[in-house]
PDB file of N, CA and C in Angstrom:
ATOM      1  N   MET A 971      -6.093   7.294  30.058  1.00 60.00           N
ATOM      2  CA  MET A 971      -6.520   8.071  28.922  1.00 60.00           C
ATOM      3  C   MET A 971      -5.308   8.469  28.104  1.00 60.00           C
ATOM      4  N   ALA A 972      -5.456   8.452  26.802  1.00 72.00           N
ATOM      5  CA  ALA A 972      -4.347   8.757  25.902  1.00 72.00           C
ATOM      6  C   ALA A 972      -3.975  10.229  25.982  1.00 72.00           C
ATOM      7  N   GLU A 973      -2.703  10.497  25.879  1.00 88.00           N
ATOM      8  CA  GLU A 973      -2.218  11.871  25.852  1.00 88.00           C
ATOM      9  C   GLU A 973      -2.440  12.427  24.447  1.00 88.00           C
ATOM     10  N   HIS A 974      -2.877  13.671  24.343  1.00 87.00           N
ATOM     11  CA  HIS A 974      -3.166  14.286  23.056  1.00 87.00           C
ATOM     12  C   HIS A 974      -2.132  15.347  22.728  1.00 87.00           C
ATOM     13  N   THR A 975      -1.978  15.621  21.452  1.00 89.00           N
ATOM     14  CA  THR A 975      -1.073  16.647  20.991  1.00 89.00           C
ATOM     15  C   THR A 975      -1.698  17.330  19.782  1.00 89.00           C
ATOM     16  N   THR A 976      -1.021  18.306  19.230  1.00 91.00           N
ATOM     17  CA  THR A 976      -1.524  19.051  18.082  1.00 91.00           C
ATOM     18  C   THR A 976      -0.635  18.779  16.879  1.00 91.00           C
ATOM     19  N   ILE A 977      -1.275  18.619  15.730  1.00 91.00           N
ATOM     20  CA  ILE A 977      -0.549  18.480  14.465  1.00 91.00           C
ATOM     21  C   ILE A 977      -0.950  19.676  13.608  1.00 91.00           C
ATOM     22  N   GLN A 978       0.025  20.394  13.096  1.00 95.00           N
ATOM     23  CA  GLN A 978      -0.280  21.546  12.264  1.00 95.00           C
ATOM     24  C   GLN A 978      -0.284  21.161  10.796  1.00 95.00           C
ATOM     25  N   VAL A 979      -1.393  21.441  10.136  1.00 95.00           N
ATOM     26  CA  VAL A 979      -1.544  21.217   8.699  1.00 95.00           C
ATOM     27  C   VAL A 979      -2.223  22.444   8.112  1.00 95.00           C
ATOM     28  N   SER A 980      -2.223  22.529   6.797  1.00 97.00           N
ATOM     29  CA  SER A 980      -2.906  23.656   6.159  1.00 97.00           C
ATOM     30  C   SER A 980      -4.406  23.559   6.408  1.00 97.00           C
ATOM     31  N   ARG A 981      -5.092  24.686   6.306  1.00 97.00           N
ATOM     32  CA  ARG A 981      -6.557  24.672   6.463  1.00 97.00           C
ATOM     33  C   ARG A 981      -7.196  23.760   5.432  1.00 97.00           C
ATOM     34  N   GLN A 982      -6.669  23.799   4.224  1.00 97.00           N
ATOM     35  CA  GLN A 982      -7.217  22.968   3.154  1.00 97.00           C
ATOM     36  C   GLN A 982      -7.128  21.490   3.532  1.00 97.00           C
ATOM     37  N   THR A 983      -5.992  21.071   4.055  1.00 96.00           N
ATOM     38  CA  THR A 983      -5.824  19.681   4.480  1.00 96.00           C
ATOM     39  C   THR A 983      -6.748  19.360   5.643  1.00 96.00           C
ATOM     40  N   ARG A 984      -6.823  20.253   6.622  1.00 96.00           N
ATOM     41  CA  ARG A 984      -7.721  20.037   7.760  1.00 96.00           C
ATOM     42  C   ARG A 984      -9.168  19.901   7.305  1.00 96.00           C
ATOM     43  N   ASP A 985      -9.589  20.783   6.410  1.00 97.00           N
ATOM     44  CA  ASP A 985     -10.970  20.743   5.930  1.00 97.00           C
ATOM     45  C   ASP A 985     -11.247  19.455   5.159  1.00 97.00           C
ATOM     46  N   HIS A 986     -10.282  19.039   4.370  1.00 97.00           N
ATOM     47  CA  HIS A 986     -10.435  17.797   3.608  1.00 97.00           C
ATOM     48  C   HIS A 986     -10.563  16.604   4.561  1.00 97.00           C
ATOM     49  N   LEU A 987      -9.673  16.524   5.527  1.00 96.00           N
ATOM     50  CA  LEU A 987      -9.724  15.428   6.494  1.00 96.00           C
ATOM     51  C   LEU A 987     -11.008  15.469   7.318  1.00 96.00           C
ATOM     52  N   ALA A 988     -11.463  16.663   7.666  1.00 96.00           N
ATOM     53  CA  ALA A 988     -12.706  16.787   8.424  1.00 96.00           C
ATOM     54  C   ALA A 988     -13.884  16.258   7.612  1.00 96.00           C
ATOM     55  N   GLN A 989     -13.902  16.534   6.313  1.00 97.00           N
ATOM     56  CA  GLN A 989     -14.977  16.030   5.457  1.00 97.00           C
ATOM     57  C   GLN A 989     -14.926  14.506   5.353  1.00 97.00           C
ATOM     58  N   VAL A 990     -13.714  13.964   5.188  1.00 97.00           N
ATOM     59  CA  VAL A 990     -13.558  12.504   5.125  1.00 97.00           C
ATOM     60  C   VAL A 990     -14.032  11.879   6.433  1.00 97.00           C
ATOM     61  N   ALA A 991     -13.641  12.473   7.550  1.00 97.00           N
ATOM     62  CA  ALA A 991     -14.054  11.951   8.858  1.00 97.00           C
ATOM     63  C   ALA A 991     -15.577  11.984   8.991  1.00 97.00           C
ATOM     64  N   LYS A 992     -16.184  13.085   8.600  1.00 97.00           N
ATOM     65  CA  LYS A 992     -17.639  13.210   8.678  1.00 97.00           C
ATOM     66  C   LYS A 992     -18.321  12.121   7.848  1.00 97.00           C
ATOM     67  N   GLU A 993     -17.827  11.910   6.621  1.00 97.00           N
ATOM     68  CA  GLU A 993     -18.413  10.897   5.740  1.00 97.00           C
ATOM     69  C   GLU A 993     -18.273   9.492   6.317  1.00 97.00           C
ATOM     70  N   ARG A 994     -17.223   9.258   7.080  1.00 96.00           N
ATOM     71  CA  ARG A 994     -17.003   7.939   7.681  1.00 96.00           C
ATOM     72  C   ARG A 994     -17.646   7.806   9.059  1.00 96.00           C
ATOM     73  N   GLY A 995     -18.193   8.888   9.555  1.00 97.00           N
ATOM     74  CA  GLY A 995     -18.853   8.843  10.851  1.00 97.00           C
ATOM     75  C   GLY A 995     -17.900   8.745  12.028  1.00 97.00           C
ATOM     76  N   VAL A 996     -16.720   9.337  11.896  1.00 97.00           N
ATOM     77  CA  VAL A 996     -15.732   9.332  12.977  1.00 97.00           C
ATOM     78  C   VAL A 996     -15.266  10.760  13.217  1.00 97.00           C
ATOM     79  N   THR A 997     -14.578  10.962  14.315  1.00 96.00           N
ATOM     80  CA  THR A 997     -14.011  12.284  14.580  1.00 96.00           C
ATOM     81  C   THR A 997     -12.737  12.458  13.764  1.00 96.00           C
ATOM     82  N   LEU A 998     -12.299  13.696  13.666  1.00 95.00           N
ATOM     83  CA  LEU A 998     -11.059  13.965  12.950  1.00 95.00           C
ATOM     84  C   LEU A 998      -9.883  13.250  13.615  1.00 95.00           C
ATOM     85  N   GLY A 999      -9.851  13.256  14.937  1.00 94.00           N
ATOM     86  CA  GLY A 999      -8.788  12.554  15.661  1.00 94.00           C
ATOM     87  C   GLY A 999      -8.801  11.059  15.388  1.00 94.00           C
ATOM     88  N   GLN A1000     -10.005  10.468  15.368  1.00 95.00           N
ATOM     89  CA  GLN A1000     -10.115   9.034  15.075  1.00 95.00           C
ATOM     90  C   GLN A1000      -9.636   8.734  13.654  1.00 95.00           C
ATOM     91  N   LEU A1001      -9.976   9.603  12.713  1.00 97.00           N
ATOM     92  CA  LEU A1001      -9.532   9.403  11.334  1.00 97.00           C
ATOM     93  C   LEU A1001      -8.014   9.432  11.242  1.00 97.00           C
ATOM     94  N   VAL A1002      -7.404  10.405  11.872  1.00 95.00           N
ATOM     95  CA  VAL A1002      -5.935  10.509  11.839  1.00 95.00           C
ATOM     96  C   VAL A1002      -5.304   9.276  12.475  1.00 95.00           C
ATOM     97  N   GLU A1003      -5.880   8.794  13.569  1.00 94.00           N
ATOM     98  CA  GLU A1003      -5.356   7.579  14.202  1.00 94.00           C
ATOM     99  C   GLU A1003      -5.477   6.382  13.271  1.00 94.00           C
ATOM    100  N   GLN A1004      -6.624   6.255  12.579  1.00 96.00           N
ATOM    101  CA  GLN A1004      -6.807   5.155  11.621  1.00 96.00           C
ATOM    102  C   GLN A1004      -5.778   5.242  10.498  1.00 96.00           C
ATOM    103  N   LEU A1005      -5.587   6.440   9.965  1.00 95.00           N
ATOM    104  CA  LEU A1005      -4.620   6.619   8.880  1.00 95.00           C
ATOM    105  C   LEU A1005      -3.205   6.276   9.342  1.00 95.00           C
ATOM    106  N   ALA A1006      -2.869   6.682  10.560  1.00 94.00           N
ATOM    107  CA  ALA A1006      -1.533   6.388  11.091  1.00 94.00           C
ATOM    108  C   ALA A1006      -1.324   4.885  11.260  1.00 94.00           C
ATOM    109  N   LEU A1007      -2.353   4.188  11.736  1.00 93.00           N
ATOM    110  CA  LEU A1007      -2.229   2.742  11.932  1.00 93.00           C
ATOM    111  C   LEU A1007      -2.079   1.988  10.611  1.00 93.00           C
ATOM    112  N   GLU A1008      -2.582   2.561   9.522  1.00 93.00           N
ATOM    113  CA  GLU A1008      -2.492   1.918   8.209  1.00 93.00           C
ATOM    114  C   GLU A1008      -1.108   2.067   7.577  1.00 93.00           C
ATOM    115  N   GLN A1009      -0.274   2.924   8.139  1.00 94.00           N
ATOM    116  CA  GLN A1009       1.037   3.202   7.563  1.00 94.00           C
ATOM    117  C   GLN A1009       2.133   2.561   8.406  1.00 94.00           C
ATOM    118  N   PRO A1010       2.662   1.427   7.964  1.00 93.00           N
ATOM    119  CA  PRO A1010       3.709   0.781   8.767  1.00 93.00           C
ATOM    120  C   PRO A1010       5.021   1.558   8.723  1.00 93.00           C
ATOM    121  N   THR A1011       5.760   1.460   9.811  1.00 95.00           N
ATOM    122  CA  THR A1011       7.099   2.054   9.846  1.00 95.00           C
ATOM    123  C   THR A1011       8.059   1.160   9.053  1.00 95.00           C
ATOM    124  N   ALA A1012       9.233   1.677   8.764  1.00 95.00           N
ATOM    125  CA  ALA A1012      10.239   0.879   8.053  1.00 95.00           C
ATOM    126  C   ALA A1012      10.575  -0.378   8.850  1.00 95.00           C
ATOM    127  N   GLU A1013      10.641  -0.254  10.171  1.00 96.00           N
ATOM    128  CA  GLU A1013      10.939  -1.410  11.021  1.00 96.00           C
ATOM    129  C   GLU A1013       9.832  -2.464  10.920  1.00 96.00           C
ATOM    130  N   GLN A1014       8.572  -2.015  10.918  1.00 95.00           N
ATOM    131  CA  GLN A1014       7.452  -2.947  10.793  1.00 95.00           C
ATOM    132  C   GLN A1014       7.457  -3.641   9.434  1.00 95.00           C
ATOM    133  N   VAL A1015       7.785  -2.907   8.384  1.00 92.00           N
ATOM    134  CA  VAL A1015       7.861  -3.510   7.051  1.00 92.00           C
ATOM    135  C   VAL A1015       8.956  -4.566   7.026  1.00 92.00           C
ATOM    136  N   ALA A1016      10.113  -4.241   7.600  1.00 93.00           N
ATOM    137  CA  ALA A1016      11.224  -5.195   7.639  1.00 93.00           C
ATOM    138  C   ALA A1016      10.836  -6.452   8.416  1.00 93.00           C
ATOM    139  N   GLU A1017      10.127  -6.279   9.529  1.00 96.00           N
ATOM    140  CA  GLU A1017       9.678  -7.441  10.313  1.00 96.00           C
ATOM    141  C   GLU A1017       8.709  -8.297   9.506  1.00 96.00           C
ATOM    142  N   ARG A1018       7.814  -7.653   8.755  1.00 92.00           N
ATOM    143  CA  ARG A1018       6.841  -8.379   7.943  1.00 92.00           C
ATOM    144  C   ARG A1018       7.546  -9.148   6.822  1.00 92.00           C
ATOM    145  N   VAL A1019       8.524  -8.510   6.188  1.00 91.00           N
ATOM    146  CA  VAL A1019       9.285  -9.184   5.128  1.00 91.00           C
ATOM    147  C   VAL A1019      10.001 -10.401   5.692  1.00 91.00           C
ATOM    148  N   THR A1020      10.633 -10.247   6.839  1.00 93.00           N
ATOM    149  CA  THR A1020      11.341 -11.356   7.466  1.00 93.00           C
ATOM    150  C   THR A1020      10.379 -12.502   7.769  1.00 93.00           C
ATOM    151  N   ALA A1021       9.217 -12.175   8.341  1.00 94.00           N
ATOM    152  CA  ALA A1021       8.233 -13.209   8.673  1.00 94.00           C
ATOM    153  C   ALA A1021       7.700 -13.880   7.412  1.00 94.00           C
ATOM    154  N   ASP A1022       7.406 -13.093   6.382  1.00 89.00           N
ATOM    155  CA  ASP A1022       6.891 -13.663   5.128  1.00 89.00           C
ATOM    156  C   ASP A1022       7.913 -14.587   4.478  1.00 89.00           C
ATOM    157  N   ARG A1023       9.170 -14.178   4.487  1.00 90.00           N
ATOM    158  CA  ARG A1023      10.216 -15.021   3.900  1.00 90.00           C
ATOM    159  C   ARG A1023      10.366 -16.327   4.679  1.00 90.00           C
ATOM    160  N   ARG A1024      10.238 -16.255   6.004  1.00 92.00           N
ATOM    161  CA  ARG A1024      10.319 -17.463   6.823  1.00 92.00           C
ATOM    162  C   ARG A1024       9.185 -18.427   6.455  1.00 92.00           C
ATOM    163  N   VAL A1025       7.984 -17.907   6.272  1.00 91.00           N
ATOM    164  CA  VAL A1025       6.835 -18.740   5.894  1.00 91.00           C
ATOM    165  C   VAL A1025       7.075 -19.374   4.527  1.00 91.00           C
ATOM    166  N   VAL A1026       7.584 -18.605   3.575  1.00 86.00           N
ATOM    167  CA  VAL A1026       7.864 -19.157   2.240  1.00 86.00           C
ATOM    168  C   VAL A1026       8.887 -20.278   2.346  1.00 86.00           C
ATOM    169  N   ARG A1027       9.949 -20.039   3.089  1.00 88.00           N
ATOM    170  CA  ARG A1027      10.986 -21.070   3.241  1.00 88.00           C
ATOM    171  C   ARG A1027      10.410 -22.342   3.853  1.00 88.00           C
ATOM    172  N   GLU A1028       9.587 -22.194   4.892  1.00 91.00           N
ATOM    173  CA  GLU A1028       8.998 -23.358   5.560  1.00 91.00           C
ATOM    174  C   GLU A1028       7.991 -24.061   4.649  1.00 91.00           C
ATOM    175  N   THR A1029       7.233 -23.287   3.878  1.00 89.00           N
ATOM    176  CA  THR A1029       6.191 -23.853   3.028  1.00 89.00           C
ATOM    177  C   THR A1029       6.774 -24.650   1.871  1.00 89.00           C
ATOM    178  N   ILE A1030       7.793 -24.075   1.203  1.00 84.00           N
ATOM    179  CA  ILE A1030       8.345 -24.787   0.042  1.00 84.00           C
ATOM    180  C   ILE A1030       9.489 -25.712   0.419  1.00 84.00           C
ATOM    181  N   GLY A1031       9.983 -25.598   1.654  1.00 86.00           N
ATOM    182  CA  GLY A1031      11.026 -26.496   2.120  1.00 86.00           C
ATOM    183  C   GLY A1031      12.379 -26.269   1.486  1.00 86.00           C
ATOM    184  N   VAL A1032      12.622 -25.055   1.008  1.00 82.00           N
ATOM    185  CA  VAL A1032      13.903 -24.724   0.388  1.00 82.00           C
ATOM    186  C   VAL A1032      14.460 -23.501   1.100  1.00 82.00           C
ATOM    187  N   ASP A1033      15.745 -23.557   1.433  1.00 85.00           N
ATOM    188  CA  ASP A1033      16.373 -22.438   2.120  1.00 85.00           C
ATOM    189  C   ASP A1033      16.831 -21.402   1.095  1.00 85.00           C
ATOM    190  N   ILE A1034      15.960 -20.440   0.816  1.00 84.00           N
ATOM    191  CA  ILE A1034      16.276 -19.363  -0.124  1.00 84.00           C
ATOM    192  C   ILE A1034      16.901 -18.230   0.680  1.00 84.00           C
ATOM    193  N   SER A1035      18.033 -17.731   0.219  1.00 88.00           N
ATOM    194  CA  SER A1035      18.712 -16.663   0.946  1.00 88.00           C
ATOM    195  C   SER A1035      17.986 -15.329   0.730  1.00 88.00           C
ATOM    196  N   ASP A1036      18.261 -14.363   1.597  1.00 90.00           N
ATOM    197  CA  ASP A1036      17.679 -13.036   1.432  1.00 90.00           C
ATOM    198  C   ASP A1036      18.139 -12.410   0.120  1.00 90.00           C
ATOM    199  N   VAL A1037      19.367 -12.659  -0.274  1.00 89.00           N
ATOM    200  CA  VAL A1037      19.874 -12.134  -1.550  1.00 89.00           C
ATOM    201  C   VAL A1037      19.073 -12.718  -2.709  1.00 89.00           C
ATOM    202  N   GLU A1038      18.784 -14.011  -2.641  1.00 87.00           N
ATOM    203  CA  GLU A1038      17.981 -14.636  -3.701  1.00 87.00           C
ATOM    204  C   GLU A1038      16.562 -14.068  -3.739  1.00 87.00           C
ATOM    205  N   PHE A1039      15.990 -13.800  -2.581  1.00 83.00           N
ATOM    206  CA  PHE A1039      14.680 -13.147  -2.541  1.00 83.00           C
ATOM    207  C   PHE A1039      14.759 -11.771  -3.191  1.00 83.00           C
ATOM    208  N   ASP A1040      15.802 -11.006  -2.827  1.00 84.00           N
ATOM    209  CA  ASP A1040      15.940  -9.643  -3.350  1.00 84.00           C
ATOM    210  C   ASP A1040      16.164  -9.618  -4.855  1.00 84.00           C
ATOM    211  N   GLU A1041      16.815 -10.644  -5.390  1.00 83.00           N
ATOM    212  CA  GLU A1041      17.110 -10.687  -6.823  1.00 83.00           C
ATOM    213  C   GLU A1041      16.012 -11.364  -7.643  1.00 83.00           C
ATOM    214  N   ALA A1042      15.017 -11.932  -6.960  1.00 82.00           N
ATOM    215  CA  ALA A1042      13.928 -12.625  -7.660  1.00 82.00           C
ATOM    216  C   ALA A1042      13.080 -11.612  -8.423  1.00 82.00           C
ATOM    217  N   PRO A1043      12.470 -12.057  -9.507  1.00 83.00           N
ATOM    218  CA  PRO A1043      11.621 -11.137 -10.271  1.00 83.00           C
ATOM    219  C   PRO A1043      10.391 -10.724  -9.453  1.00 83.00           C
ATOM    220  N   ASP A1044       9.908  -9.545  -9.746  1.00 82.00           N
ATOM    221  CA  ASP A1044       8.701  -9.033  -9.100  1.00 82.00           C
ATOM    222  C   ASP A1044       7.503  -9.611  -9.846  1.00 82.00           C
ATOM    223  N   ILE A1045       7.076 -10.790  -9.447  1.00 76.00           N
ATOM    224  CA  ILE A1045       6.030 -11.513 -10.170  1.00 76.00           C
ATOM    225  C   ILE A1045       4.728 -10.730 -10.179  1.00 76.00           C
ATOM    226  N   LEU A1046       4.292 -10.240  -9.036  1.00 73.00           N
ATOM    227  CA  LEU A1046       3.038  -9.496  -8.986  1.00 73.00           C
ATOM    228  C   LEU A1046       3.150  -8.206  -9.805  1.00 73.00           C
ATOM    229  N   GLY A1047       4.280  -7.541  -9.692  1.00 81.00           N
ATOM    230  CA  GLY A1047       4.494  -6.333 -10.487  1.00 81.00           C
ATOM    231  C   GLY A1047       4.452  -6.633 -11.971  1.00 81.00           C
ATOM    232  N   ASN A1048       5.025  -7.771 -12.373  1.00 78.00           N
ATOM    233  CA  ASN A1048       4.989  -8.158 -13.780  1.00 78.00           C
ATOM    234  C   ASN A1048       3.566  -8.475 -14.241  1.00 78.00           C
ATOM    235  N   ILE A1049       2.782  -9.103 -13.388  1.00 80.00           N
ATOM    236  CA  ILE A1049       1.383  -9.389 -13.733  1.00 80.00           C
ATOM    237  C   ILE A1049       0.627  -8.083 -13.935  1.00 80.00           C
ATOM    238  N   TYR A1050       0.812  -7.119 -13.034  1.00 82.00           N
ATOM    239  CA  TYR A1050       0.150  -5.821 -13.177  1.00 82.00           C
ATOM    240  C   TYR A1050       0.583  -5.141 -14.481  1.00 82.00           C
ATOM    241  N   ARG A1051       1.884  -5.190 -14.795  1.00 84.00           N
ATOM    242  CA  ARG A1051       2.393  -4.550 -16.011  1.00 84.00           C
ATOM    243  C   ARG A1051       1.785  -5.191 -17.250  1.00 84.00           C
ATOM    244  N   ILE A1052       1.743  -6.524 -17.291  1.00 87.00           N
ATOM    245  CA  ILE A1052       1.179  -7.237 -18.439  1.00 87.00           C
ATOM    246  C   ILE A1052      -0.305  -6.906 -18.582  1.00 87.00           C
ATOM    247  N   ALA A1053      -1.035  -6.903 -17.474  1.00 85.00           N
ATOM    248  CA  ALA A1053      -2.465  -6.593 -17.519  1.00 85.00           C
ATOM    249  C   ALA A1053      -2.690  -5.170 -18.025  1.00 85.00           C
ATOM    250  N   ALA A1054      -1.886  -4.236 -17.549  1.00 88.00           N
ATOM    251  CA  ALA A1054      -2.027  -2.842 -17.989  1.00 88.00           C
ATOM    252  C   ALA A1054      -1.733  -2.716 -19.480  1.00 88.00           C
ATOM    253  N   GLU A1055      -0.717  -3.421 -19.964  1.00 90.00           N
ATOM    254  CA  GLU A1055      -0.401  -3.393 -21.392  1.00 90.00           C
ATOM    255  C   GLU A1055      -1.554  -3.950 -22.216  1.00 90.00           C
ATOM    256  N   LYS A1056      -2.177  -5.026 -21.756  1.00 90.00           N
ATOM    257  CA  LYS A1056      -3.305  -5.619 -22.470  1.00 90.00           C
ATOM    258  C   LYS A1056      -4.504  -4.669 -22.495  1.00 90.00           C
ATOM    259  N   VAL A1057      -4.763  -4.002 -21.388  1.00 91.00           N
ATOM    260  CA  VAL A1057      -5.871  -3.043 -21.335  1.00 91.00           C
ATOM    261  C   VAL A1057      -5.613  -1.890 -22.292  1.00 91.00           C
ATOM    262  N   ARG A1058      -4.382  -1.353 -22.285  1.00 92.00           N
ATOM    263  CA  ARG A1058      -4.048  -0.260 -23.205  1.00 92.00           C
ATOM    264  C   ARG A1058      -4.193  -0.702 -24.648  1.00 92.00           C
ATOM    265  N   ALA A1059      -3.731  -1.910 -24.965  1.00 91.00           N
ATOM    266  CA  ALA A1059      -3.827  -2.414 -26.337  1.00 91.00           C
ATOM    267  C   ALA A1059      -5.282  -2.586 -26.740  1.00 91.00           C
ATOM    268  N   GLU A1060      -6.119  -3.095 -25.850  1.00 90.00           N
ATOM    269  CA  GLU A1060      -7.538  -3.281 -26.152  1.00 90.00           C
ATOM    270  C   GLU A1060      -8.226  -1.938 -26.362  1.00 90.00           C
ATOM    271  N   LYS A1061      -7.905  -0.951 -25.546  1.00 91.00           N
ATOM    272  CA  LYS A1061      -8.485   0.379 -25.703  1.00 91.00           C
ATOM    273  C   LYS A1061      -8.051   0.989 -27.038  1.00 91.00           C
ATOM    274  N   ALA A1062      -6.791   0.783 -27.409  1.00 90.00           N
ATOM    275  CA  ALA A1062      -6.306   1.322 -28.678  1.00 90.00           C
ATOM    276  C   ALA A1062      -7.029   0.658 -29.840  1.00 90.00           C
ATOM    277  N   ARG A1063      -7.247  -0.676 -29.760  1.00 90.00           N
ATOM    278  CA  ARG A1063      -7.986  -1.383 -30.820  1.00 90.00           C
ATOM    279  C   ARG A1063      -9.424  -0.877 -30.904  1.00 90.00           C
ATOM    280  N   ALA A1064     -10.042  -0.670 -29.762  1.00 89.00           N
ATOM    281  CA  ALA A1064     -11.424  -0.179 -29.735  1.00 89.00           C
ATOM    282  C   ALA A1064     -11.494   1.231 -30.307  1.00 89.00           C
ATOM    283  N   ALA A1065     -10.528   2.059 -30.009  1.00 87.00           N
ATOM    284  CA  ALA A1065     -10.515   3.431 -30.526  1.00 87.00           C
ATOM    285  C   ALA A1065     -10.325   3.434 -32.041  1.00 87.00           C
ATOM    286  N   ARG A1066      -9.457   2.545 -32.522  1.00 87.00           N
ATOM    287  CA  ARG A1066      -9.252   2.450 -33.988  1.00 87.00           C
ATOM    288  C   ARG A1066     -10.528   1.943 -34.669  1.00 87.00           C
ATOM    289  N   GLY A1067     -11.203   0.984 -34.028  1.00 84.00           N
ATOM    290  CA  GLY A1067     -12.447   0.439 -34.584  1.00 84.00           C
ATOM    291  C   GLY A1067     -13.542   1.488 -34.612  1.00 84.00           C
ATOM    292  N   ALA A1068     -13.608   2.337 -33.596  1.00 82.00           N
ATOM    293  CA  ALA A1068     -14.636   3.377 -33.533  1.00 82.00           C
ATOM    294  C   ALA A1068     -14.360   4.466 -34.548  1.00 82.00           C
ATOM    295  N   ALA A1069     -13.079   4.690 -34.861  1.00 77.00           N
ATOM    296  CA  ALA A1069     -12.714   5.747 -35.820  1.00 77.00           C
ATOM    297  C   ALA A1069     -12.935   5.297 -37.252  1.00 77.00           C
ATOM    298  N   ALA A1070     -12.993   3.998 -37.482  1.00 70.00           N
ATOM    299  CA  ALA A1070     -13.128   3.479 -38.866  1.00 70.00           C
ATOM    300  C   ALA A1070     -14.544   3.550 -39.377  1.00 70.00           C
TER     301      ALA A1070
END
């Protein structure tokens, strides 16, 4: 059986988490465990990055250095930025059209 401990949080935080747990049909302890499992440690993130880079190298057949990976553009981030700019521009056009 797992050893248990106490985590001190504000009443507001406890009440909020208790409501979330109730809505999900789990206990507060189960919810906290689920939330903890969703948050990787720095070591786990580093291991995932290393594994992902190895897969990319094997898939494309090119030995890209870690420095080259680090200096590469953030393609997904750029896609999100471009999409957000387009949405803002469309909303601005719609607002101008509605005001006319």
